[in-house]
Coordinates of C-alpha atoms and ligand atoms in Angstrom, one line a residue:
X185 CA 33.6 -38.9 17.2
X186 CA 32.3 -41.3 19.6
X187 CA 34.1 -39.9 22.6
X188 CA 36.1 -42.4 25.1
X189 CA 34.2 -45.5 24.8
X190 CA 35.7 -47.2 27.7
X191 CA 34.7 -44.5 30.1
X192 CA 31.2 -44.5 28.6
X193 CA 31.1 -48.3 29.1
X194 CA 31.9 -48.2 32.8
X195 CA 29.7 -45.3 33.3
X196 CA 26.6 -47.1 31.8
X197 CA 27.5 -50.5 33.4
X198 CA 27.9 -48.5 36.8
X199 CA 24.5 -46.9 36.4
X200 CA 22.9 -50.2 35.5
X201 CA 24.6 -52.2 38.6
X202 CA 23.7 -49.3 40.9
X203 CA 20.4 -48.8 39.6
X204 CA 20.9 -44.9 38.8
X205 CA 19.0 -43.2 36.5
X206 CA 20.0 -44.5 33.0
X207 CA 19.1 -41.6 31.0
X208 CA 21.8 -39.8 32.6
X209 CA 24.2 -42.2 31.0
X210 CA 25.5 -41.7 27.4
X211 CA 25.4 -44.8 25.3
X212 CA 29.0 -45.6 24.1
X213 CA 27.8 -47.5 20.8
X214 CA 29.0 -46.1 17.7
X215 CA 25.9 -45.4 15.7
X216 CA 24.5 -43.6 12.4
X217 CA 21.3 -43.2 13.7
X218 CA 20.3 -42.1 17.1
X219 CA 19.1 -43.3 20.8
X220 CA 16.2 -41.8 22.3
X221 CA 15.5 -41.7 25.9
X222 CA 12.2 -39.8 26.1
X223 CA 9.0 -39.5 24.0
X224 CA 9.2 -43.6 23.7
X225 CA 5.6 -44.1 25.0
X226 CA 4.6 -45.4 21.4
X227 CA 7.1 -48.2 22.0
X228 CA 5.2 -49.2 25.1
X229 CA 2.1 -49.6 22.8
X230 CA 0.7 -52.2 20.5
X231 CA -2.5 -53.2 18.6
X232 CA -3.4 -55.5 21.5
X233 CA -3.4 -52.4 23.9
X234 CA -3.2 -54.9 27.0
X235 CA 0.5 -54.8 28.0
X236 CA 2.6 -51.4 28.2
X237 CA 6.2 -51.7 29.2
X238 CA 8.3 -48.4 28.7
X239 CA 11.9 -49.4 27.3
X240 CA 15.0 -47.7 28.7
X241 CA 15.9 -46.4 25.2
X242 CA 14.8 -46.4 21.5
X243 CA 17.4 -46.9 18.8
X244 CA 16.6 -45.4 15.7
X245 CA 19.1 -46.9 13.3
X246 CA 20.1 -45.7 9.9
X247 CA 22.1 -48.6 9.1
X248 CA 22.2 -52.6 9.9
X249 CA 25.5 -52.0 11.3
X250 CA 23.7 -49.7 14.2
X251 CA 22.0 -52.6 15.4
X252 CA 24.8 -55.0 15.0
X253 CA 26.9 -52.4 17.3
X254 CA 24.0 -52.1 19.7
X255 CA 23.7 -56.0 20.3
X256 CA 27.6 -56.4 20.5
X257 CA 27.6 -53.8 23.0
X258 CA 24.8 -55.5 25.1
X259 CA 26.3 -59.0 24.4
X260 CA 29.8 -57.7 25.8
X261 CA 28.3 -56.6 29.1
X262 CA 27.6 -60.2 29.9
X263 CA 24.9 -62.0 31.8
X264 CA 24.9 -60.1 35.0
X265 CA 23.5 -56.9 33.0
X266 CA 19.8 -57.4 32.6
X267 CA 19.5 -55.2 29.4
X268 CA 17.4 -56.7 26.5
X269 CA 16.7 -55.6 22.9
X270 CA 13.3 -56.0 20.8
X271 CA 12.9 -55.1 17.3
X272 CA 9.8 -53.3 16.8
X273 CA 8.2 -53.5 13.2
X274 CA 5.1 -51.6 13.2
X275 CA 4.0 -52.4 16.6
X276 CA 1.0 -54.7 15.7
X277 CA 1.7 -57.2 18.3
X278 CA -1.3 -58.3 20.7
X279 CA 0.5 -58.8 23.8
X280 CA 3.7 -56.9 24.2
X281 CA 5.8 -59.4 22.0
X282 CA 8.0 -56.3 20.5
X283 CA 8.3 -54.4 23.9
X284 CA 11.6 -54.3 25.9
X285 CA 10.7 -53.7 29.5
X286 CA 13.5 -51.3 30.8
X287 CA 15.8 -52.6 27.6
X288 CA 16.3 -51.1 24.1
X289 CA 13.7 -51.1 21.4
X290 CA 14.8 -51.2 17.8
X291 CA 12.6 -49.2 15.7
X292 CA 12.8 -51.0 12.4
X293 CA 10.9 -48.6 10.7
X294 CA 13.7 -45.9 10.4
X295 CA 15.7 -48.5 8.1
X296 CA 13.2 -48.5 5.4
X297 CA 12.8 -46.2 2.5
X298 CA 12.0 -46.5 -1.3
X299 CA 15.7 -46.5 -2.2
X300 CA 16.5 -49.1 -0.1
X301 CA 14.5 -51.7 -2.0
X302 CA 16.2 -53.5 -4.9
X303 CA 14.4 -55.6 -7.5
X304 CA 15.8 -58.2 -9.7
X305 CA 13.5 -59.1 -12.5
X306 CA 15.0 -62.4 -14.0
X307 CA 18.0 -63.7 -15.2
X308 CA 18.7 -67.2 -14.0
X309 CA 16.7 -67.0 -11.2
X310 CA 12.7 -65.9 -10.9
X311 CA 12.3 -62.3 -9.9
X312 CA 12.7 -61.2 -6.2
X313 CA 12.9 -58.1 -4.2
X314 CA 15.6 -57.3 -1.6
X315 CA 13.9 -55.2 1.0
X316 CA 14.6 -53.7 4.4
X317 CA 12.9 -55.7 7.3
X318 CA 11.3 -52.6 8.7
X319 CA 9.4 -51.9 5.5
X320 CA 5.6 -52.0 5.3
X321 CA 4.2 -54.8 3.0
X322 CA 1.9 -52.3 1.2
X323 CA 5.2 -50.4 0.2
X324 CA 6.8 -53.5 -1.1
X325 CA 3.6 -54.1 -3.1
X326 CA 3.6 -50.7 -4.7
X327 CA 7.3 -50.6 -5.5
X328 CA 7.1 -54.2 -7.1
X329 CA 3.9 -53.1 -9.1
X330 CA 6.1 -50.7 -10.9
X331 CA 7.8 -53.3 -12.7
X332 CA 4.5 -55.4 -13.0
X333 CA 5.5 -57.8 -10.1
X334 CA 4.2 -58.6 -6.9
X335 CA 5.0 -61.0 -3.7
X336 CA 2.9 -64.3 -3.9
X337 CA 1.9 -64.7 -0.4
X338 CA 0.3 -62.2 1.8
X339 CA -1.2 -61.3 4.9
X340 CA -5.0 -59.7 5.1
X341 CA -3.6 -56.6 6.1
X342 CA -0.6 -55.0 4.7
X343 CA 0.4 -52.1 7.0
X344 CA 2.6 -54.7 8.7
X345 CA 6.6 -55.0 8.5
X346 CA 8.3 -57.6 6.4
X347 CA 10.5 -58.7 9.5
X348 CA 7.4 -58.8 12.0
X349 CA 5.5 -61.2 9.7
X350 CA 8.3 -63.1 8.7
X351 CA 9.1 -63.7 12.5
X352 CA 5.7 -65.3 12.9
X353 CA 4.4 -66.8 9.5
X354 CA 2.2 -64.3 7.4
X355 CA -0.9 -66.3 6.8
X356 CA -3.8 -65.4 4.3
X357 CA -6.0 -66.7 1.5
X358 CA -3.2 -67.5 -0.8
X359 CA -1.4 -69.4 1.6
X360 CA -3.2 -72.7 0.5
X361 CA -1.0 -72.7 -2.8
X362 CA 2.0 -70.6 -1.9
X363 CA 2.4 -71.5 1.5
X364 CA 2.6 -68.5 3.9
X365 CA 4.8 -65.7 3.7
X366 CA 7.9 -67.5 5.3
X367 CA 7.9 -70.1 2.5
X368 CA 8.4 -67.4 -0.2
X369 CA 12.1 -65.9 1.3
X370 CA 14.9 -66.7 -0.5
X371 CA 17.6 -64.7 1.7
X372 CA 17.8 -62.9 4.9
X373 CA 20.3 -60.5 6.4
X374 CA 20.3 -61.1 10.1
X375 CA 21.8 -59.5 13.3
X376 CA 22.4 -62.4 15.9
X377 CA 22.3 -62.2 19.6
X378 CA 26.1 -61.7 19.7
X379 CA 25.8 -58.8 17.6
X380 CA 27.1 -60.9 14.2
X381 CA 25.7 -59.8 10.9
X382 CA 24.9 -62.9 9.0
X383 CA 23.7 -63.3 5.4
X384 CA 21.8 -66.7 5.3
X385 CA 19.6 -68.7 2.9
X386 CA 18.9 -72.2 2.2
X387 CA 22.4 -72.9 0.7
X388 CA 24.4 -70.4 3.3
X389 CA 24.0 -70.7 7.1
X390 CA 20.8 -72.5 6.7
X391 CA 20.3 -73.3 10.1
X392 CA 20.0 -69.7 11.2
X393 CA 17.8 -69.1 7.9
X394 CA 15.3 -71.5 9.0
X395 CA 15.5 -70.7 12.7
X396 CA 14.5 -67.0 11.8
X397 CA 11.6 -67.6 9.7
X398 CA 8.8 -68.1 11.9
X399 CA 11.3 -67.8 15.0
X400 CA 9.5 -65.0 16.9
X401 CA 12.4 -62.8 17.1
X402 CA 14.4 -65.3 19.3
X403 CA 17.4 -66.1 17.0
X404 CA 18.3 -62.4 15.5
X405 CA 17.0 -59.3 14.3
X406 CA 16.2 -59.5 10.4
X407 CA 17.5 -56.2 8.7
X408 CA 16.9 -57.3 5.0
X409 CA 14.8 -60.1 3.3
X410 CA 14.6 -61.1 -0.3
X411 CA 11.0 -61.9 -1.3
X412 CA 10.2 -64.3 -4.3
X413 CA 7.8 -62.5 -6.8
X414 CA 5.5 -63.2 -9.7
X415 CA 3.8 -61.3 -12.2
X416 CA 1.0 -59.1 -10.8
X417 CA -2.5 -59.2 -12.1
X418 CA -4.3 -56.2 -13.0
X419 CA -7.8 -57.0 -11.3
X420 CA -9.6 -59.4 -9.0
X421 CA -13.0 -60.9 -9.0
X422 CA -14.1 -61.0 -5.6
X423 CA -17.0 -63.5 -4.5
X424 CA -18.9 -64.4 -1.4
X425 CA -21.2 -66.9 -0.7
X426 CA -23.2 -68.3 2.1
X427 CA -23.8 -71.8 3.7
X428 CA -25.9 -72.7 6.9
X429 CA -24.2 -76.0 7.1
X430 CA -20.6 -76.4 8.6
X431 CA -20.1 -79.5 7.1
X432 CA -21.1 -78.6 3.6
X433 CA -19.1 -75.4 4.0
X434 CA -15.6 -77.4 5.0
X435 CA -16.2 -79.7 2.3
X436 CA -16.3 -77.1 -0.3
X437 CA -13.2 -75.1 1.0
X438 CA -11.3 -78.2 1.5
X439 CA -12.0 -79.5 -2.2
X440 CA -11.1 -76.1 -3.4
X441 CA -7.5 -76.1 -1.8
X442 CA -6.6 -79.3 -3.2
X443 CA -7.9 -78.9 -6.7
X444 CA -5.5 -78.1 -9.6
X445 CA -7.8 -75.5 -11.1
X446 CA -9.1 -73.2 -8.3
X447 CA -9.4 -69.9 -7.1
X448 CA -6.4 -67.6 -6.3
X449 CA -7.4 -66.6 -2.7
X450 CA -9.7 -69.0 -0.4
X451 CA -11.0 -67.7 3.2
X452 CA -13.9 -68.1 5.1
X453 CA -16.0 -66.3 7.9
X454 CA -18.2 -67.4 10.5
X455 CA -21.3 -65.3 11.2
X456 CA -23.0 -65.5 14.4
X457 CA -26.1 -63.7 15.4
X458 CA -24.9 -60.8 13.1
X459 CA -27.7 -58.6 11.7
X460 CA -28.0 -56.4 8.7
X461 CA -25.2 -58.4 7.0
X462 CA -26.5 -58.7 3.6
X463 CA -27.5 -54.8 3.6
X464 CA -23.7 -54.2 4.6
X465 CA -22.5 -56.2 1.6
X466 CA -24.7 -54.5 -0.7
X467 CA -22.7 -51.3 -0.4
X468 CA -19.5 -53.1 -2.3
X469 CA -20.7 -56.4 -3.7
X470 CA -23.6 -56.9 -6.4
X471 CA -25.9 -59.9 -5.2
X472 CA -26.2 -62.3 -8.6
X473 CA -29.8 -62.3 -8.1
X474 CA -31.1 -59.0 -6.0
X475 CA -34.4 -60.0 -5.7
X476 CA -34.0 -63.3 -4.0
X477 CA -31.1 -61.9 -2.1
X478 CA -33.3 -59.2 -0.4
X479 CA -35.6 -62.0 0.6
X480 CA -32.4 -63.7 2.4
X481 CA -32.6 -63.1 6.1
X482 CA -29.4 -63.9 8.0
X483 CA -30.5 -62.7 11.6
X484 CA -29.9 -65.0 14.4
X485 CA -28.3 -67.9 12.5
X486 CA -25.0 -69.2 12.2
X487 CA -23.8 -68.7 8.8
X488 CA -20.4 -69.4 7.0
X489 CA -19.1 -67.4 4.4
X490 CA -16.8 -68.6 1.7
X491 CA -14.7 -65.8 0.2
X492 CA -12.8 -66.4 -2.9
X493 CA -10.9 -64.3 -5.6
X494 CA -9.8 -64.9 -9.0
X495 CA -6.8 -62.6 -10.5
X496 CA -7.4 -61.4 -14.3
X497 CA -6.2 -59.0 -16.8
X498 CA -8.7 -57.1 -18.9
X499 CA -7.9 -59.1 -21.8
X500 CA -8.7 -62.5 -20.1
X501 CA -12.0 -61.5 -18.5
X502 CA -14.4 -63.4 -20.7
X503 CA -12.2 -66.7 -20.2
X504 CA -12.1 -65.9 -16.3
X505 CA -15.9 -65.7 -16.1
X506 CA -16.3 -68.8 -17.6
X507 CA -13.9 -70.6 -15.3
X508 CA -15.3 -69.1 -12.2
X509 CA -18.9 -70.2 -13.3
X510 CA -17.6 -73.6 -13.7
X511 CA -15.9 -73.7 -10.2
X512 CA -18.9 -72.2 -8.7
X513 CA -21.3 -74.8 -10.4
X514 CA -19.2 -77.4 -8.2
X515 CA -20.0 -75.9 -4.9
X516 CA -22.9 -76.3 -2.7
X517 CA -23.6 -72.8 -1.4
X518 CA -27.1 -71.2 -0.7
X519 CA -28.0 -70.0 -4.3
X520 CA -29.5 -66.7 -3.7
X521 CA -26.4 -65.8 -1.7
X522 CA -23.9 -65.4 -4.4
X523 CA -22.4 -61.7 -4.3
X524 CA -19.6 -60.8 -6.8
X525 CA -17.8 -57.5 -7.3
X526 CA -14.3 -56.7 -8.9
X527 CA -11.7 -54.4 -7.8
X528 CA -8.1 -53.6 -8.9
X529 CA -5.6 -56.0 -7.4
X530 CA -4.0 -53.1 -4.9
X531 CA -7.6 -52.4 -3.9
X532 CA -8.2 -56.3 -2.9
X533 CA -5.1 -56.6 -1.3
X534 CA -5.2 -53.3 0.8
X535 CA -9.0 -54.1 1.8
X536 CA -8.3 -54.2 5.7
X537 CA -6.7 -50.7 5.3
X538 CA -10.2 -49.4 4.0
X539 CA -11.8 -50.8 7.0
X540 CA -9.2 -49.3 9.3
X541 CA -9.8 -45.8 8.1
X542 CA -13.6 -46.4 8.9
X543 CA -12.8 -48.0 12.2
X544 CA -10.5 -44.9 13.2
X545 CA -13.3 -42.5 12.1
X546 CA -15.4 -44.2 14.7
X547 CA -12.6 -44.5 17.6
X548 CA -12.4 -48.2 17.1
X549 CA -9.3 -49.0 15.9
X550 CA -6.9 -48.2 19.3
X551 CA -9.2 -50.2 21.5
X552 CA -7.7 -53.4 23.0
X553 CA -7.8 -56.2 20.9
X554 CA -7.9 -59.5 22.8
X555 CA -7.4 -61.7 19.8
X556 CA -7.0 -65.2 19.6
X557 CA -5.6 -67.2 16.5
X558 CA -5.7 -71.2 16.2
X559 CA -4.6 -73.8 14.0
X560 CA -7.2 -76.8 13.9
X561 CA -6.3 -80.1 12.4
X562 CA -8.4 -81.0 10.0
X563 CA -9.7 -84.3 11.8
X564 CA -10.9 -82.2 14.5
X565 CA -12.5 -79.2 12.8
X566 CA -15.9 -80.4 13.2
X567 CA -15.8 -81.2 16.9
X568 CA -14.2 -77.5 17.4
X569 CA -17.2 -76.1 15.2
X570 CA -19.7 -78.0 17.2
X571 CA -18.1 -76.9 20.6
X572 CA -17.4 -73.2 19.7
X573 CA -19.3 -71.7 17.0
X574 CA -22.8 -70.9 18.3
X575 CA -22.1 -72.2 21.7
X576 CA -19.1 -70.6 23.2
X577 CA -19.5 -67.9 20.6
X578 CA -22.5 -66.0 21.1
X579 CA -21.9 -63.3 18.3
X580 CA -19.7 -62.0 16.2
X581 CA -20.7 -58.3 16.3
X582 CA -17.1 -57.3 17.7
X583 CA -15.0 -58.3 15.1
X584 CA -14.6 -61.2 12.5
X585 CA -14.0 -64.8 13.0
X586 CA -12.1 -66.1 10.1
X587 CA -11.9 -69.8 9.4
X588 CA -10.1 -71.5 6.4
X589 CA -7.8 -74.5 5.6
X590 CA -4.4 -74.7 4.8
X591 CA -2.1 -77.3 3.2
X592 CA 0.7 -78.5 5.3
X593 CA 2.9 -79.5 2.2
X594 CA 3.4 -75.6 1.6
X595 CA 5.1 -75.4 5.0
X596 CA 8.8 -75.9 5.6
X597 CA 9.3 -78.1 8.6
X598 CA 13.0 -76.9 9.2
X599 CA 11.5 -73.2 10.2
X600 CA 10.9 -72.8 13.7
X601 CA 6.8 -72.6 12.9
X602 CA 5.2 -75.7 14.6
X603 CA 1.7 -76.8 12.8
X604 CA -0.6 -79.5 13.9
X605 CA 0.5 -82.7 12.6
X606 CA -1.9 -83.2 9.7
X607 CA -2.0 -82.7 6.0
X608 CA -4.7 -80.2 6.0
X609 CA -5.3 -77.7 9.0
X610 CA -7.2 -74.8 9.6
X611 CA -6.8 -71.3 10.7
X612 CA -9.4 -70.0 12.8
X613 CA -9.0 -66.3 13.9
X614 CA -11.1 -64.6 16.4
X615 CA -10.5 -60.7 15.8
X616 CA -12.6 -58.8 18.1
X617 CA -12.1 -55.2 19.7
X618 CA -13.1 -54.6 23.4
X619 CA -15.2 -51.5 23.6
X620 CA -15.4 -51.1 27.4
X621 CA -13.2 -53.0 30.2
X622 CA -16.1 -55.2 30.8
X623 CA -16.4 -56.2 27.2
X624 CA -12.5 -56.8 27.5
X625 CA -12.9 -59.0 30.2
X626 CA -15.7 -61.1 28.6
X627 CA -13.7 -61.4 25.5
X628 CA -10.8 -62.9 27.5
X629 CA -13.0 -65.3 29.3
X630 CA -14.5 -66.5 25.9
X631 CA -10.9 -67.1 24.8
X632 CA -10.0 -68.9 27.9
X633 CA -13.3 -71.1 27.3
X634 CA -12.1 -71.8 24.0
X635 CA -8.8 -72.9 24.7
X636 CA -9.9 -75.0 27.9
X637 CA -12.5 -76.8 25.3
X638 CA -9.7 -77.6 23.0
X639 CA -7.6 -78.9 25.9
X640 CA -10.4 -81.0 27.2
X641 CA -11.3 -82.4 24.0
X642 CA -7.7 -82.9 23.3
X643 CA -7.7 -81.5 19.7
X644 CA -4.1 -80.8 19.1
X645 CA -4.5 -77.1 18.4
X646 CA -1.7 -74.9 17.7
X647 CA -2.0 -71.2 18.8
X648 CA -0.9 -68.8 16.0
X649 CA 1.0 -65.4 17.1
X650 CA 1.1 -67.6 20.3
X651 CA 1.0 -65.9 23.8
X652 CA 2.0 -68.1 27.2
X653 CA 3.2 -67.0 30.4
X654 CA 5.3 -69.9 31.2
X655 CA 8.4 -71.8 29.7
X656 CA 6.3 -75.2 30.5
X657 CA 3.4 -74.0 28.1
X658 CA 5.9 -72.9 25.3
X659 CA 7.5 -76.4 25.8
X660 CA 4.1 -77.8 25.1
X661 CA 3.4 -75.3 22.4
X662 CA 6.8 -76.4 20.5
X663 CA 6.3 -80.3 21.6
X664 CA 9.0 -82.4 20.1
X665 CA 10.4 -79.1 18.2
X666 CA 11.4 -77.6 21.7
X667 CA 14.8 -79.2 21.9
X668 CA 15.9 -77.6 18.6
X669 CA 14.3 -74.4 19.2
X670 CA 16.1 -74.1 22.6
X671 CA 19.4 -75.2 20.9
X672 CA 19.3 -72.6 18.4
X673 CA 18.7 -69.9 20.8
X674 CA 21.6 -71.3 22.7
X675 CA 23.7 -71.0 19.3
X676 CA 22.6 -67.7 18.3
X677 CA 21.4 -65.6 21.2
X678 CA 22.8 -67.6 24.1
X679 CA 22.2 -64.7 26.9
X680 CA 18.4 -64.4 25.7
X681 CA 18.9 -60.6 24.8
X682 CA 16.3 -60.6 21.9
X683 CA 12.6 -60.5 21.8
X684 CA 12.1 -60.6 25.8
X685 CA 8.5 -59.6 25.0
X686 CA 7.5 -63.2 23.9
X687 CA 8.5 -64.5 27.2
X688 CA 9.9 -67.7 26.3
X689 CA 13.4 -67.3 27.8
X690 CA 14.8 -64.9 30.3
X691 CA 18.1 -63.2 30.5
X692 CA 20.5 -64.6 32.5
X693 CA 18.8 -67.8 33.3
X694 CA 20.1 -71.0 31.6
X695 CA 18.5 -72.0 28.5
X696 CA 18.7 -75.7 28.3
Ligands
FAD876 P1 5.7 -56.2 15.6 O1 4.3 -56.5 16.3 O2 6.3 -55.0 15.9 O3 6.7 -57.5 16.0 C1 6.3 -58.8 16.1 C2 7.3 -59.5 16.8 O4 8.6 -60.0 15.7 C3 8.1 -58.9 17.8 O5 8.5 -60.2 18.8 C4 9.2 -58.3 17.3 O6 10.5 -58.2 18.4 C5 9.6 -59.2 16.3 N1 10.2 -58.6 15.2 C6 9.7 -57.2 14.6 N2 10.4 -57.2 13.5 C7 11.5 -58.0 13.6 C8 12.9 -58.2 12.7 N3 12.8 -57.2 11.7 N4 13.5 -59.2 12.9 C9 13.2 -60.0 14.2 N5 12.3 -60.0 14.8 C10 11.3 -58.9 14.4 N6 -0.9 -62.1 10.5 C11 -1.1 -63.1 9.4 O7 -0.1 -64.0 9.3 N7 -2.0 -63.0 8.6 C12 -3.0 -61.8 8.7 O8 -4.0 -61.8 7.8 C13 -2.6 -60.9 9.6 N8 -3.6 -59.7 9.7 C14 -3.4 -58.8 10.7 C15 -4.3 -57.7 10.7 C16 -4.2 -56.6 11.5 C17 -5.0 -55.7 11.3 C18 -3.0 -56.7 12.6 C19 -3.0 -55.7 13.5 C20 -2.4 -57.8 12.4 C21 -2.5 -58.9 11.5 N9 -1.6 -60.3 11.3 C22 -1.6 -60.8 10.7 C23 -0.5 -60.3 12.5 C24 0.6 -59.9 12.3 O9 1.4 -60.7 11.6 C25 1.6 -59.3 13.6 O10 0.9 -58.5 14.1 C26 2.9 -59.2 13.5 O11 3.6 -59.0 14.9 C27 3.4 -58.0 12.3 O12 3.4 -56.9 13.1 P2 4.5 -56.0 12.9 O13 5.4 -55.9 11.7 O14 4.0 -54.5 13.6 O15 5.5 -56.5 14.0

């Protein structure tokens, strides 16, 4: 069925070594899916829309064994061949991380489908869902809701793949309690850089399991993931309150993430020189006191918005209202700025998709996104706020700036993810779009100034969704964890075949 494999391999190798047009060479790999050699422009694009590298081929696998056979083949070609392989989730990377210049991109979404998800409700262990890693979180949610269940930890936007977020961390307003998404995984099926299919968990091939979580695609391609579930609520009370003073805002946030009785979701936003803020919210939020709220003028000030939710089912609404009232009474926000609404659980979790549709209609979704995500140690967050908000950051009109604290105790330090070295650290996410090329350059300069400020003030900041150009910078990012990261690379992907777009290791160059 697959022809003469050996002669095809020779032909492929000859083409590569002699730099002949590779599209002429048949791929000698036994797959159930197919390889595409044209129409692959989508694989050279991502949400960041700043780097574009065409792959040589895109694999549309039908089974995990297709991914294994492809990587095994590249592995067997040895170090002299420059071919690399990158998994592509939904292509929502920012800096080409899911691209493979002149290599093979694996389109993980072709492994997904409703019949590929298996949910186990209970029995001896708590419920979980087994899902293809190329599945979107929104589809995982809808599948689980049919059984009254849902994953515990989320990202703000659900049109991302399971494998894509588990390769980073998966952080949102539930992470203070449940940890990031990588803390809520029971088992993975992984294809290593040698083409071996390995099932791993805390008890079984544990080192690979921990390496892959937050591993930036460096140690293997995740083909399936087993995710912990909890009973899903039906509804959500969604609350926003404003502060004009950062210290009070941060104190309230930190108190809430450490309390026993607290909200289910805790995030925050910085608002600099934003006009029409309150009027914008009016469409979806009811101000508690419409009269007072209409007198609240936000223009020109730096404000901090605390965003909270409490889950509920219609039967317990009265109790939840009482609890919310009590929780809010402990906080020191500006009283006239209490905005409350209630929506279904799905509507809340999928809220960014609603914004996506609006932005798409205005042509704003496909613009370049020079995002910068930082993890700032709690002891340095006030220095950071003084130096950056209202100083380097002159407005937040091009996209939101999120800020919220996380509990380090909910992160597993055996994974590849590195956090700042304190019990509490803040995620600060600058999420702009750039309207024209001058705008892009200005935003990139702003990011550089923020990073320079952090370096000069020695804040001990780590990048989330990190992007560096040199291995020296990667070593500094991982710090004391670099040695183990590099050792794992040499164990699971010694030829540096996987995820070249992260620019951590280069194929054919010694790893250690
Ligand atoms: P891709 O971008 O396609 O891939 C990301 C990296 O992982 C690449 O290096 C790729 O090679 C690798 N990879 C992909 N799939 C696999 C796999 N199966 N196995 C191994 N490696 C793989 N992140 C958060 O944590 N919290 C948020 O709230 C959040 N909100 C977001 C909102 C928007 C609008 C966007 C665009 C992104 C957001 N993100 C958030 C970032 C998101 O986690 C990253 O974009 C991530 O890359 C997931 O996107 P993806 O599934 O498209 O993966």
